[in-house]
Amino acid sequence: MQAENFSLWMLGIQQDMEHTLAALLPDAAHAPRALHGAMRYSTLEGGKRVRPLLVYAAGELTGASEKNLARIAAAVELIHVYSLIHDDMPCMDDDVLRRGKATCHIAFDEATALLSGDALQTLAFDLLSQPMDGISPATQLAMVQTLARASGHAGMAGGQAIDLASVGQALSLPELEYMHLMKTGALIRASVMLGALAGTPLATDERATLDHFAKCMGLAFQVVDDVLDVDADSQALGKTAGKDAANDKPTYVSLMGLARAREFASELSSDAYTALEPFAEKAARLRQLGSYIVERSF
């Protein structure tokens, strides 16, 4: 019954997020049409919306309003999509498949893909900076800062730079973790903290505990991604399988082997669940979502 309840909750948020994003994105009928079309093409009708789900789950813990969570989750998802567009371009990972369809630069062109990523990034901060009922300007400023730091040189962009520079190199486990705490983990941690910030303020120790959960889940998410890159096919993944090995990129699987990588993901999730114990039932959705992240097959 709990699994069914979680599935319905997840599906409901995924559907609501699709509607929210469709309403917030510019109309493709308005100039510049190619840019607007590319933004909508890359954002809509695809993806598991894991980061928006984390925003909602953390917001449920602090009693945040769904109206505010929808806008915050949309901002986070736009940052994520922008990063995917840029990561897939020939100057980076040079991929042709994303979310089960042609990547943005293939469906449109490289210049349009670059600009659509730029536009999605700035739209995210536009959305996050607009007034939200019940959220103080100081808290909103903290939200903008949280997302900016997770997206920039000390977060996602920095992690991608390390990733590109590490092709063909054998990284140690601490080096690999450092890279993924930035590249993948920073935005996942920001998703949790942004959702929590939208509700009743947490004590300093509670924020630290919640951030530890998010840190562990961010790493677990990447470990599972590395496993699936080896263990699943392109149709299931919605992106090119085996790409990391083909590009000689360091991964958790290349470092520790497939079986040990699976065990490591399980250990990280156990650590994450332990961190949530002080929140008891208020953190139920975060626990369920953590299980989904670690046990997913695509």
PDB file of C-alpha atoms in Angstrom:
ATOM      1  CA  MET A   1       0.000   0.000   0.000  1.00  0.00           C
ATOM      2  CA  GLN A   2       2.850   2.388   0.836  1.00  0.00           C
ATOM      3  CA  ALA A   3       4.514   1.661  -2.532  1.00  0.00           C
ATOM      4  CA  GLU A   4       1.236   2.344  -4.351  1.00  0.00           C
ATOM      5  CA  ASN A   5       0.757   5.561  -2.393  1.00  0.00           C
ATOM      6  CA  PHE A   6       4.276   6.711  -3.271  1.00  0.00           C
ATOM      7  CA  SER A   7       3.815   5.863  -6.952  1.00  0.00           C
ATOM      8  CA  LEU A   8       0.630   7.925  -7.091  1.00  0.00           C
ATOM      9  CA  TRP A   9       2.327  10.822  -5.287  1.00  0.00           C
ATOM     10  CA  MET A  10       5.274  10.703  -7.660  1.00  0.00           C
ATOM     11  CA  LEU A  11       3.079  10.498 -10.769  1.00  0.00           C
ATOM     12  CA  GLY A  12       0.964  13.401  -9.548  1.00  0.00           C
ATOM     13  CA  ILE A  13       3.990  15.648  -9.079  1.00  0.00           C
ATOM     14  CA  GLN A  14       5.495  14.614 -12.406  1.00  0.00           C
ATOM     15  CA  GLN A  15       2.244  15.523 -14.162  1.00  0.00           C
ATOM     16  CA  ASP A  16       1.881  18.794 -12.254  1.00  0.00           C
ATOM     17  CA  MET A  17       5.482  19.692 -13.086  1.00  0.00           C
ATOM     18  CA  GLU A  18       4.823  19.082 -16.778  1.00  0.00           C
ATOM     19  CA  HIS A  19       1.872  21.477 -16.678  1.00  0.00           C
ATOM     20  CA  THR A  20       3.794  24.053 -14.639  1.00  0.00           C
ATOM     21  CA  LEU A  21       6.781  24.006 -16.978  1.00  0.00           C
ATOM     22  CA  ALA A  22       4.557  24.174 -20.062  1.00  0.00           C
ATOM     23  CA  ALA A  23       2.888  27.287 -18.661  1.00  0.00           C
ATOM     24  CA  LEU A  24       6.140  28.988 -17.614  1.00  0.00           C
ATOM     25  CA  LEU A  25       8.168  28.368 -20.770  1.00  0.00           C
ATOM     26  CA  PRO A  26       7.859  30.879 -23.630  1.00  0.00           C
ATOM     27  CA  ASP A  27       5.406  30.094 -26.434  1.00  0.00           C
ATOM     28  CA  ALA A  28       7.133  28.550 -29.463  1.00  0.00           C
ATOM     29  CA  ALA A  29       4.811  30.573 -31.711  1.00  0.00           C
ATOM     30  CA  HIS A  30       6.505  33.780 -30.523  1.00  0.00           C
ATOM     31  CA  ALA A  31       9.838  35.034 -31.865  1.00  0.00           C
ATOM     32  CA  PRO A  32      12.526  33.898 -31.625  1.00  0.00           C
ATOM     33  CA  ARG A  33      10.663  30.714 -32.538  1.00  0.00           C
ATOM     34  CA  ALA A  34      13.613  28.366 -32.885  1.00  0.00           C
ATOM     35  CA  LEU A  35      14.963  29.344 -29.465  1.00  0.00           C
ATOM     36  CA  HIS A  36      11.587  28.998 -27.764  1.00  0.00           C
ATOM     37  CA  GLY A  37      10.931  25.739 -29.575  1.00  0.00           C
ATOM     38  CA  ALA A  38      14.258  24.310 -28.433  1.00  0.00           C
ATOM     39  CA  MET A  39      13.592  25.325 -24.831  1.00  0.00           C
ATOM     40  CA  ARG A  40      10.233  23.555 -24.854  1.00  0.00           C
ATOM     41  CA  TYR A  41      11.546  20.544 -26.797  1.00  0.00           C
ATOM     42  CA  SER A  42      14.306  19.854 -24.283  1.00  0.00           C
ATOM     43  CA  THR A  43      12.257  20.503 -21.145  1.00  0.00           C
ATOM     44  CA  LEU A  44       8.857  18.964 -21.804  1.00  0.00           C
ATOM     45  CA  GLU A  45       7.740  15.358 -22.260  1.00  0.00           C
ATOM     46  CA  GLY A  46      10.712  13.653 -20.725  1.00  0.00           C
ATOM     47  CA  GLY A  47      12.742  12.932 -17.633  1.00  0.00           C
ATOM     48  CA  LYS A  48      11.955  11.450 -14.244  1.00  0.00           C
ATOM     49  CA  ARG A  49      11.846  14.899 -12.554  1.00  0.00           C
ATOM     50  CA  VAL A  50      13.908  13.562  -9.637  1.00  0.00           C
ATOM     51  CA  ARG A  51      15.054  17.014  -8.567  1.00  0.00           C
ATOM     52  CA  PRO A  52      11.537  18.503  -8.488  1.00  0.00           C
ATOM     53  CA  LEU A  53      10.411  15.425  -6.542  1.00  0.00           C
ATOM     54  CA  LEU A  54      13.135  16.121  -3.983  1.00  0.00           C
ATOM     55  CA  VAL A  55      11.970  19.746  -3.720  1.00  0.00           C
ATOM     56  CA  TYR A  56       8.424  18.595  -2.978  1.00  0.00           C
ATOM     57  CA  ALA A  57       9.500  15.861  -0.541  1.00  0.00           C
ATOM     58  CA  ALA A  58      11.669  18.267   1.469  1.00  0.00           C
ATOM     59  CA  GLY A  59       8.917  20.880   1.323  1.00  0.00           C
ATOM     60  CA  GLU A  60       6.488  18.352   2.760  1.00  0.00           C
ATOM     61  CA  LEU A  61       8.862  17.903   5.692  1.00  0.00           C
ATOM     62  CA  THR A  62       8.709  21.632   6.525  1.00  0.00           C
ATOM     63  CA  GLY A  63       5.060  22.213   5.584  1.00  0.00           C
ATOM     64  CA  ALA A  64       5.707  24.379   2.514  1.00  0.00           C
ATOM     65  CA  SER A  65       2.860  25.370   0.202  1.00  0.00           C
ATOM     66  CA  GLU A  66       2.510  23.427  -3.033  1.00  0.00           C
ATOM     67  CA  LYS A  67       2.146  26.653  -5.020  1.00  0.00           C
ATOM     68  CA  ASN A  68       5.585  27.837  -3.934  1.00  0.00           C
ATOM     69  CA  LEU A  69       7.107  24.387  -4.322  1.00  0.00           C
ATOM     70  CA  ALA A  70       5.890  24.226  -7.920  1.00  0.00           C
ATOM     71  CA  ARG A  71       7.773  27.394  -8.841  1.00  0.00           C
ATOM     72  CA  ILE A  72      10.915  26.366  -6.946  1.00  0.00           C
ATOM     73  CA  ALA A  73      10.876  22.876  -8.469  1.00  0.00           C
ATOM     74  CA  ALA A  74      10.426  24.353 -11.949  1.00  0.00           C
ATOM     75  CA  ALA A  75      13.474  26.583 -11.430  1.00  0.00           C
ATOM     76  CA  VAL A  76      15.586  23.604 -10.376  1.00  0.00           C
ATOM     77  CA  GLU A  77      14.408  21.518 -13.336  1.00  0.00           C
ATOM     78  CA  LEU A  78      15.246  24.312 -15.776  1.00  0.00           C
ATOM     79  CA  ILE A  79      18.799  24.420 -14.419  1.00  0.00           C
ATOM     80  CA  HIS A  80      19.039  20.651 -14.805  1.00  0.00           C
ATOM     81  CA  VAL A  81      17.763  20.714 -18.389  1.00  0.00           C
ATOM     82  CA  TYR A  82      20.130  23.523 -19.341  1.00  0.00           C
ATOM     83  CA  SER A  83      23.024  21.416 -18.039  1.00  0.00           C
ATOM     84  CA  LEU A  84      21.881  18.401 -20.079  1.00  0.00           C
ATOM     85  CA  ILE A  85      21.669  20.453 -23.279  1.00  0.00           C
ATOM     86  CA  HIS A  86      25.192  21.798 -22.826  1.00  0.00           C
ATOM     87  CA  ASP A  87      26.634  18.447 -21.668  1.00  0.00           C
ATOM     88  CA  ASP A  88      25.353  16.733 -24.823  1.00  0.00           C
ATOM     89  CA  MET A  89      26.969  19.218 -27.218  1.00  0.00           C
ATOM     90  CA  PRO A  90      29.936  18.206 -29.423  1.00  0.00           C
ATOM     91  CA  CYS A  91      32.361  20.313 -27.367  1.00  0.00           C
ATOM     92  CA  MET A  92      31.531  18.241 -24.280  1.00  0.00           C
ATOM     93  CA  ASP A  93      30.054  14.715 -24.290  1.00  0.00           C
ATOM     94  CA  ASP A  94      28.931  14.820 -27.956  1.00  0.00           C
ATOM     95  CA  ASP A  95      25.775  12.734 -27.559  1.00  0.00           C
ATOM     96  CA  VAL A  96      22.817  12.280 -29.883  1.00  0.00           C
ATOM     97  CA  LEU A  97      20.173  10.823 -27.547  1.00  0.00           C
ATOM     98  CA  ARG A  98      18.580  12.323 -24.423  1.00  0.00           C
ATOM     99  CA  ARG A  99      15.313  11.401 -22.710  1.00  0.00           C
ATOM    100  CA  GLY A 100      14.469   9.046 -25.548  1.00  0.00           C
ATOM    101  CA  LYS A 101      14.776  11.599 -28.357  1.00  0.00           C
ATOM    102  CA  ALA A 102      17.407  13.455 -30.351  1.00  0.00           C
ATOM    103  CA  THR A 103      19.524  15.833 -28.296  1.00  0.00           C
ATOM    104  CA  CYS A 104      18.828  19.539 -28.695  1.00  0.00           C
ATOM    105  CA  HIS A 105      21.772  20.315 -30.985  1.00  0.00           C
ATOM    106  CA  ILE A 106      20.750  17.440 -33.272  1.00  0.00           C
ATOM    107  CA  ALA A 107      17.066  18.393 -33.360  1.00  0.00           C
ATOM    108  CA  PHE A 108      17.895  22.072 -33.907  1.00  0.00           C
ATOM    109  CA  ASP A 109      21.531  23.183 -34.288  1.00  0.00           C
ATOM    110  CA  GLU A 110      24.508  23.862 -32.045  1.00  0.00           C
ATOM    111  CA  ALA A 111      23.979  27.607 -31.748  1.00  0.00           C
ATOM    112  CA  THR A 112      20.302  27.210 -30.876  1.00  0.00           C
ATOM    113  CA  ALA A 113      21.143  24.507 -28.334  1.00  0.00           C
ATOM    114  CA  LEU A 114      23.744  26.734 -26.681  1.00  0.00           C
ATOM    115  CA  LEU A 115      21.339  29.659 -26.503  1.00  0.00           C
ATOM    116  CA  SER A 116      18.448  27.549 -25.254  1.00  0.00           C
ATOM    117  CA  GLY A 117      20.590  26.312 -22.363  1.00  0.00           C
ATOM    118  CA  ASP A 118      21.571  29.891 -21.564  1.00  0.00           C
ATOM    119  CA  ALA A 119      17.936  31.006 -21.700  1.00  0.00           C
ATOM    120  CA  LEU A 120      16.722  28.164 -19.475  1.00  0.00           C
ATOM    121  CA  GLN A 121      19.366  29.033 -16.890  1.00  0.00           C
ATOM    122  CA  THR A 122      18.372  32.681 -16.719  1.00  0.00           C
ATOM    123  CA  LEU A 123      14.655  31.814 -16.713  1.00  0.00           C
ATOM    124  CA  ALA A 124      15.290  29.631 -13.645  1.00  0.00           C
ATOM    125  CA  PHE A 125      16.642  32.571 -11.667  1.00  0.00           C
ATOM    126  CA  ASP A 126      13.879  34.825 -12.967  1.00  0.00           C
ATOM    127  CA  LEU A 127      11.304  32.387 -11.554  1.00  0.00           C
ATOM    128  CA  LEU A 128      13.096  31.943  -8.252  1.00  0.00           C
ATOM    129  CA  SER A 129      13.447  35.690  -7.709  1.00  0.00           C
ATOM    130  CA  GLN A 130       9.746  36.503  -8.180  1.00  0.00           C
ATOM    131  CA  PRO A 131       7.785  37.112  -4.929  1.00  0.00           C
ATOM    132  CA  MET A 132       6.271  34.027  -3.295  1.00  0.00           C
ATOM    133  CA  ASP A 133       3.512  34.128  -0.687  1.00  0.00           C
ATOM    134  CA  GLY A 134       4.739  33.511   2.849  1.00  0.00           C
ATOM    135  CA  ILE A 135       8.436  33.537   1.961  1.00  0.00           C
ATOM    136  CA  SER A 136      10.476  36.490   3.170  1.00  0.00           C
ATOM    137  CA  PRO A 137      12.863  38.400   0.886  1.00  0.00           C
ATOM    138  CA  ALA A 138      15.781  37.200   3.016  1.00  0.00           C
ATOM    139  CA  THR A 139      14.756  33.562   2.576  1.00  0.00           C
ATOM    140  CA  GLN A 140      14.256  34.086  -1.129  1.00  0.00           C
ATOM    141  CA  LEU A 141      17.710  35.592  -1.420  1.00  0.00           C
ATOM    142  CA  ALA A 142      19.072  32.509   0.341  1.00  0.00           C
ATOM    143  CA  MET A 143      17.254  30.352  -2.201  1.00  0.00           C
ATOM    144  CA  VAL A 144      18.743  32.240  -5.150  1.00  0.00           C
ATOM    145  CA  GLN A 145      22.207  31.934  -3.582  1.00  0.00           C
ATOM    146  CA  THR A 146      21.715  28.203  -2.943  1.00  0.00           C
ATOM    147  CA  LEU A 147      20.790  27.519  -6.554  1.00  0.00           C
ATOM    148  CA  ALA A 148      23.531  29.784  -7.933  1.00  0.00           C
ATOM    149  CA  ARG A 149      26.257  28.104  -5.886  1.00  0.00           C
ATOM    150  CA  ALA A 150      25.008  24.633  -6.832  1.00  0.00           C
ATOM    151  CA  SER A 151      25.034  25.565 -10.526  1.00  0.00           C
ATOM    152  CA  GLY A 152      28.343  27.398 -10.898  1.00  0.00           C
ATOM    153  CA  HIS A 153      32.087  26.897 -10.575  1.00  0.00           C
ATOM    154  CA  ALA A 154      31.812  25.406  -7.071  1.00  0.00           C
ATOM    155  CA  GLY A 155      28.997  23.073  -8.147  1.00  0.00           C
ATOM    156  CA  MET A 156      27.667  21.612 -11.357  1.00  0.00           C
ATOM    157  CA  ALA A 157      29.789  23.593 -13.856  1.00  0.00           C
ATOM    158  CA  GLY A 158      32.946  22.953 -11.856  1.00  0.00           C
ATOM    159  CA  GLY A 159      32.185  19.258 -11.637  1.00  0.00           C
ATOM    160  CA  GLN A 160      31.651  19.054 -15.383  1.00  0.00           C
ATOM    161  CA  ALA A 161      34.999  20.780 -15.939  1.00  0.00           C
ATOM    162  CA  ILE A 162      36.726  18.185 -13.741  1.00  0.00           C
ATOM    163  CA  ASP A 163      34.877  15.403 -15.561  1.00  0.00           C
ATOM    164  CA  LEU A 164      36.072  16.621 -18.964  1.00  0.00           C
ATOM    165  CA  ALA A 165      39.637  16.990 -17.688  1.00  0.00           C
ATOM    166  CA  SER A 166      39.591  13.459 -16.220  1.00  0.00           C
ATOM    167  CA  VAL A 167      38.980  11.513 -19.436  1.00  0.00           C
ATOM    168  CA  GLY A 168      41.506   8.685 -19.658  1.00  0.00           C
ATOM    169  CA  GLN A 169      42.677   9.185 -16.081  1.00  0.00           C
ATOM    170  CA  ALA A 170      42.357   6.779 -13.160  1.00  0.00           C
ATOM    171  CA  LEU A 171      40.865   8.780 -10.283  1.00  0.00           C
ATOM    172  CA  SER A 172      40.945   7.651  -6.671  1.00  0.00           C
ATOM    173  CA  LEU A 173      37.660   7.223  -4.801  1.00  0.00           C
ATOM    174  CA  PRO A 174      38.017  10.587  -2.963  1.00  0.00           C
ATOM    175  CA  GLU A 175      38.760  12.329  -6.292  1.00  0.00           C
ATOM    176  CA  LEU A 176      35.763  10.697  -7.965  1.00  0.00           C
ATOM    177  CA  GLU A 177      33.507  11.599  -5.041  1.00  0.00           C
ATOM    178  CA  TYR A 178      34.735  15.199  -5.094  1.00  0.00           C
ATOM    179  CA  MET A 179      33.905  15.475  -8.789  1.00  0.00           C
ATOM    180  CA  HIS A 180      30.412  14.042  -8.389  1.00  0.00           C
ATOM    181  CA  LEU A 181      29.616  16.006  -5.236  1.00  0.00           C
ATOM    182  CA  MET A 182      29.920  18.971  -7.583  1.00  0.00           C
ATOM    183  CA  LYS A 183      28.666  17.680 -10.933  1.00  0.00           C
ATOM    184  CA  THR A 184      25.611  15.677  -9.801  1.00  0.00           C
ATOM    185  CA  GLY A 185      25.400  16.056  -6.046  1.00  0.00           C
ATOM    186  CA  ALA A 186      25.343  19.856  -5.797  1.00  0.00           C
ATOM    187  CA  LEU A 187      22.016  20.285  -7.596  1.00  0.00           C
ATOM    188  CA  ILE A 188      20.465  17.341  -5.740  1.00  0.00           C
ATOM    189  CA  ARG A 189      21.538  18.873  -2.411  1.00  0.00           C
ATOM    190  CA  ALA A 190      20.193  22.247  -3.537  1.00  0.00           C
ATOM    191  CA  SER A 191      16.844  20.659  -4.460  1.00  0.00           C
ATOM    192  CA  VAL A 192      16.420  19.315  -0.937  1.00  0.00           C
ATOM    193  CA  MET A 193      17.498  22.516   0.772  1.00  0.00           C
ATOM    194  CA  LEU A 194      15.340  24.724  -1.472  1.00  0.00           C
ATOM    195  CA  GLY A 195      12.260  22.660  -0.682  1.00  0.00           C
ATOM    196  CA  ALA A 196      13.029  22.830   3.025  1.00  0.00           C
ATOM    197  CA  LEU A 197      13.617  26.600   2.897  1.00  0.00           C
ATOM    198  CA  ALA A 198      10.106  27.115   1.512  1.00  0.00           C
ATOM    199  CA  GLY A 199       8.460  25.972   4.756  1.00  0.00           C
ATOM    200  CA  THR A 200       8.880  26.322   8.517  1.00  0.00           C
ATOM    201  CA  PRO A 201      12.509  27.219   9.332  1.00  0.00           C
ATOM    202  CA  LEU A 202      14.694  24.363  10.560  1.00  0.00           C
ATOM    203  CA  ALA A 203      17.203  24.549  13.390  1.00  0.00           C
ATOM    204  CA  THR A 204      20.875  24.625  12.422  1.00  0.00           C
ATOM    205  CA  ASP A 205      21.419  20.981  13.374  1.00  0.00           C
ATOM    206  CA  GLU A 206      18.301  19.938  11.461  1.00  0.00           C
ATOM    207  CA  ARG A 207      19.546  21.691   8.321  1.00  0.00           C
ATOM    208  CA  ALA A 208      22.910  19.947   8.665  1.00  0.00           C
ATOM    209  CA  THR A 209      21.209  16.578   9.089  1.00  0.00           C
ATOM    210  CA  LEU A 210      19.014  17.145   6.052  1.00  0.00           C
ATOM    211  CA  ASP A 211      22.008  18.246   3.996  1.00  0.00           C
ATOM    212  CA  HIS A 212      23.860  15.066   4.968  1.00  0.00           C
ATOM    213  CA  PHE A 213      20.924  13.031   3.652  1.00  0.00           C
ATOM    214  CA  ALA A 214      21.035  14.997   0.393  1.00  0.00           C
ATOM    215  CA  LYS A 215      24.816  14.619   0.084  1.00  0.00           C
ATOM    216  CA  CYS A 216      24.582  10.826   0.442  1.00  0.00           C
ATOM    217  CA  MET A 217      21.681  10.596  -2.000  1.00  0.00           C
ATOM    218  CA  GLY A 218      23.494  12.756  -4.534  1.00  0.00           C
ATOM    219  CA  LEU A 219      26.431  10.368  -4.539  1.00  0.00           C
ATOM    220  CA  ALA A 220      24.143   7.314  -4.563  1.00  0.00           C
ATOM    221  CA  PHE A 221      22.302   8.740  -7.572  1.00  0.00           C
ATOM    222  CA  GLN A 222      25.576   8.972  -9.506  1.00  0.00           C
ATOM    223  CA  VAL A 223      26.738   5.498  -8.473  1.00  0.00           C
ATOM    224  CA  VAL A 224      23.455   4.043  -9.748  1.00  0.00           C
ATOM    225  CA  ASP A 225      23.814   6.074 -12.960  1.00  0.00           C
ATOM    226  CA  ASP A 226      27.254   4.538 -13.500  1.00  0.00           C
ATOM    227  CA  VAL A 227      25.860   1.051 -12.884  1.00  0.00           C
ATOM    228  CA  LEU A 228      22.988   1.608 -15.312  1.00  0.00           C
ATOM    229  CA  ASP A 229      25.368   2.910 -17.975  1.00  0.00           C
ATOM    230  CA  VAL A 230      26.861  -0.590 -17.957  1.00  0.00           C
ATOM    231  CA  ASP A 231      23.801  -2.628 -17.047  1.00  0.00           C
ATOM    232  CA  ALA A 232      20.934  -1.114 -19.093  1.00  0.00           C
ATOM    233  CA  ASP A 233      20.326  -0.464 -22.780  1.00  0.00           C
ATOM    234  CA  SER A 234      19.828   2.867 -24.555  1.00  0.00           C
ATOM    235  CA  GLN A 235      16.085   2.355 -25.012  1.00  0.00           C
ATOM    236  CA  ALA A 236      15.536   1.869 -21.282  1.00  0.00           C
ATOM    237  CA  LEU A 237      17.871   4.702 -20.296  1.00  0.00           C
ATOM    238  CA  GLY A 238      16.603   7.185 -22.885  1.00  0.00           C
ATOM    239  CA  LYS A 239      20.253   8.091 -23.540  1.00  0.00           C
ATOM    240  CA  THR A 240      23.253   6.356 -25.082  1.00  0.00           C
ATOM    241  CA  ALA A 241      24.271   3.389 -22.932  1.00  0.00           C
ATOM    242  CA  GLY A 242      27.952   2.573 -22.485  1.00  0.00           C
ATOM    243  CA  LYS A 243      28.974   6.133 -23.293  1.00  0.00           C
ATOM    244  CA  ASP A 244      31.247   6.534 -20.254  1.00  0.00           C
ATOM    245  CA  ALA A 245      33.272   3.420 -21.046  1.00  0.00           C
ATOM    246  CA  ALA A 246      33.478   4.353 -24.732  1.00  0.00           C
ATOM    247  CA  ASN A 247      34.816   7.789 -23.778  1.00  0.00           C
ATOM    248  CA  ASP A 248      37.227   6.325 -21.195  1.00  0.00           C
ATOM    249  CA  LYS A 249      35.659   8.312 -18.369  1.00  0.00           C
ATOM    250  CA  PRO A 250      36.365   7.420 -14.731  1.00  0.00           C
ATOM    251  CA  THR A 251      33.250   5.963 -13.055  1.00  0.00           C
ATOM    252  CA  TYR A 252      32.397   4.082  -9.885  1.00  0.00           C
ATOM    253  CA  VAL A 253      32.094   0.894 -11.942  1.00  0.00           C
ATOM    254  CA  SER A 254      35.518   1.330 -13.574  1.00  0.00           C
ATOM    255  CA  LEU A 255      37.039   2.081 -10.169  1.00  0.00           C
ATOM    256  CA  MET A 256      35.459  -0.613  -8.006  1.00  0.00           C
ATOM    257  CA  GLY A 257      33.631  -3.039 -10.296  1.00  0.00           C
ATOM    258  CA  LEU A 258      29.919  -3.567 -10.873  1.00  0.00           C
ATOM    259  CA  ALA A 259      29.103  -5.618  -7.759  1.00  0.00           C
ATOM    260  CA  ARG A 260      30.991  -3.328  -5.382  1.00  0.00           C
ATOM    261  CA  ALA A 261      29.423  -0.242  -6.969  1.00  0.00           C
ATOM    262  CA  ARG A 262      25.967  -1.679  -6.239  1.00  0.00           C
ATOM    263  CA  GLU A 263      26.989  -2.327  -2.633  1.00  0.00           C
ATOM    264  CA  PHE A 264      28.361   1.201  -2.337  1.00  0.00           C
ATOM    265  CA  ALA A 265      25.058   2.692  -3.508  1.00  0.00           C
ATOM    266  CA  SER A 266      23.279   0.653  -0.848  1.00  0.00           C
ATOM    267  CA  GLU A 267      25.714   1.828   1.851  1.00  0.00           C
ATOM    268  CA  LEU A 268      25.215   5.458   0.867  1.00  0.00           C
ATOM    269  CA  SER A 269      21.445   5.090   1.005  1.00  0.00           C
ATOM    270  CA  SER A 270      21.623   3.480   4.453  1.00  0.00           C
ATOM    271  CA  ASP A 271      23.704   6.422   5.678  1.00  0.00           C
ATOM    272  CA  ALA A 272      21.144   8.793   4.160  1.00  0.00           C
ATOM    273  CA  TYR A 273      18.202   7.079   5.881  1.00  0.00           C
ATOM    274  CA  THR A 274      20.002   7.183   9.225  1.00  0.00           C
ATOM    275  CA  ALA A 275      20.350  10.943   8.841  1.00  0.00           C
ATOM    276  CA  LEU A 276      16.556  11.244   8.495  1.00  0.00           C
ATOM    277  CA  GLU A 277      15.754   9.422  11.748  1.00  0.00           C
ATOM    278  CA  PRO A 278      15.319  12.617  13.837  1.00  0.00           C
ATOM    279  CA  PHE A 279      12.543  13.747  11.474  1.00  0.00           C
ATOM    280  CA  ALA A 280      10.530  10.532  11.971  1.00  0.00           C
ATOM    281  CA  GLU A 281       7.396  10.351   9.786  1.00  0.00           C
ATOM    282  CA  LYS A 282       7.798  13.902   8.467  1.00  0.00           C
ATOM    283  CA  ALA A 283      10.591  12.540   6.266  1.00  0.00           C
ATOM    284  CA  ALA A 284       8.578   9.600   4.884  1.00  0.00           C
ATOM    285  CA  ARG A 285       8.513  10.963   1.324  1.00  0.00           C
ATOM    286  CA  LEU A 286      12.262  11.597   1.357  1.00  0.00           C
ATOM    287  CA  ARG A 287      12.875   7.999   2.459  1.00  0.00           C
ATOM    288  CA  GLN A 288      10.599   6.645  -0.263  1.00  0.00           C
ATOM    289  CA  LEU A 289      12.243   8.837  -2.848  1.00  0.00           C
ATOM    290  CA  GLY A 290      15.670   7.721  -1.697  1.00  0.00           C
ATOM    291  CA  SER A 291      14.647   4.099  -2.234  1.00  0.00           C
ATOM    292  CA  TYR A 292      13.372   4.956  -5.690  1.00  0.00           C
ATOM    293  CA  ILE A 293      16.680   6.648  -6.614  1.00  0.00           C
ATOM    294  CA  VAL A 294      18.775   3.681  -5.532  1.00  0.00           C
ATOM    295  CA  GLU A 295      16.491   0.900  -6.822  1.00  0.00           C
ATOM    296  CA  ARG A 296      15.562   2.446 -10.200  1.00  0.00           C
ATOM    297  CA  SER A 297      16.315   0.462 -13.342  1.00  0.00           C
ATOM    298  CA  PHE A 298      16.523   3.385 -15.799  1.00  0.00           C
TER     299      PHE A 298
END
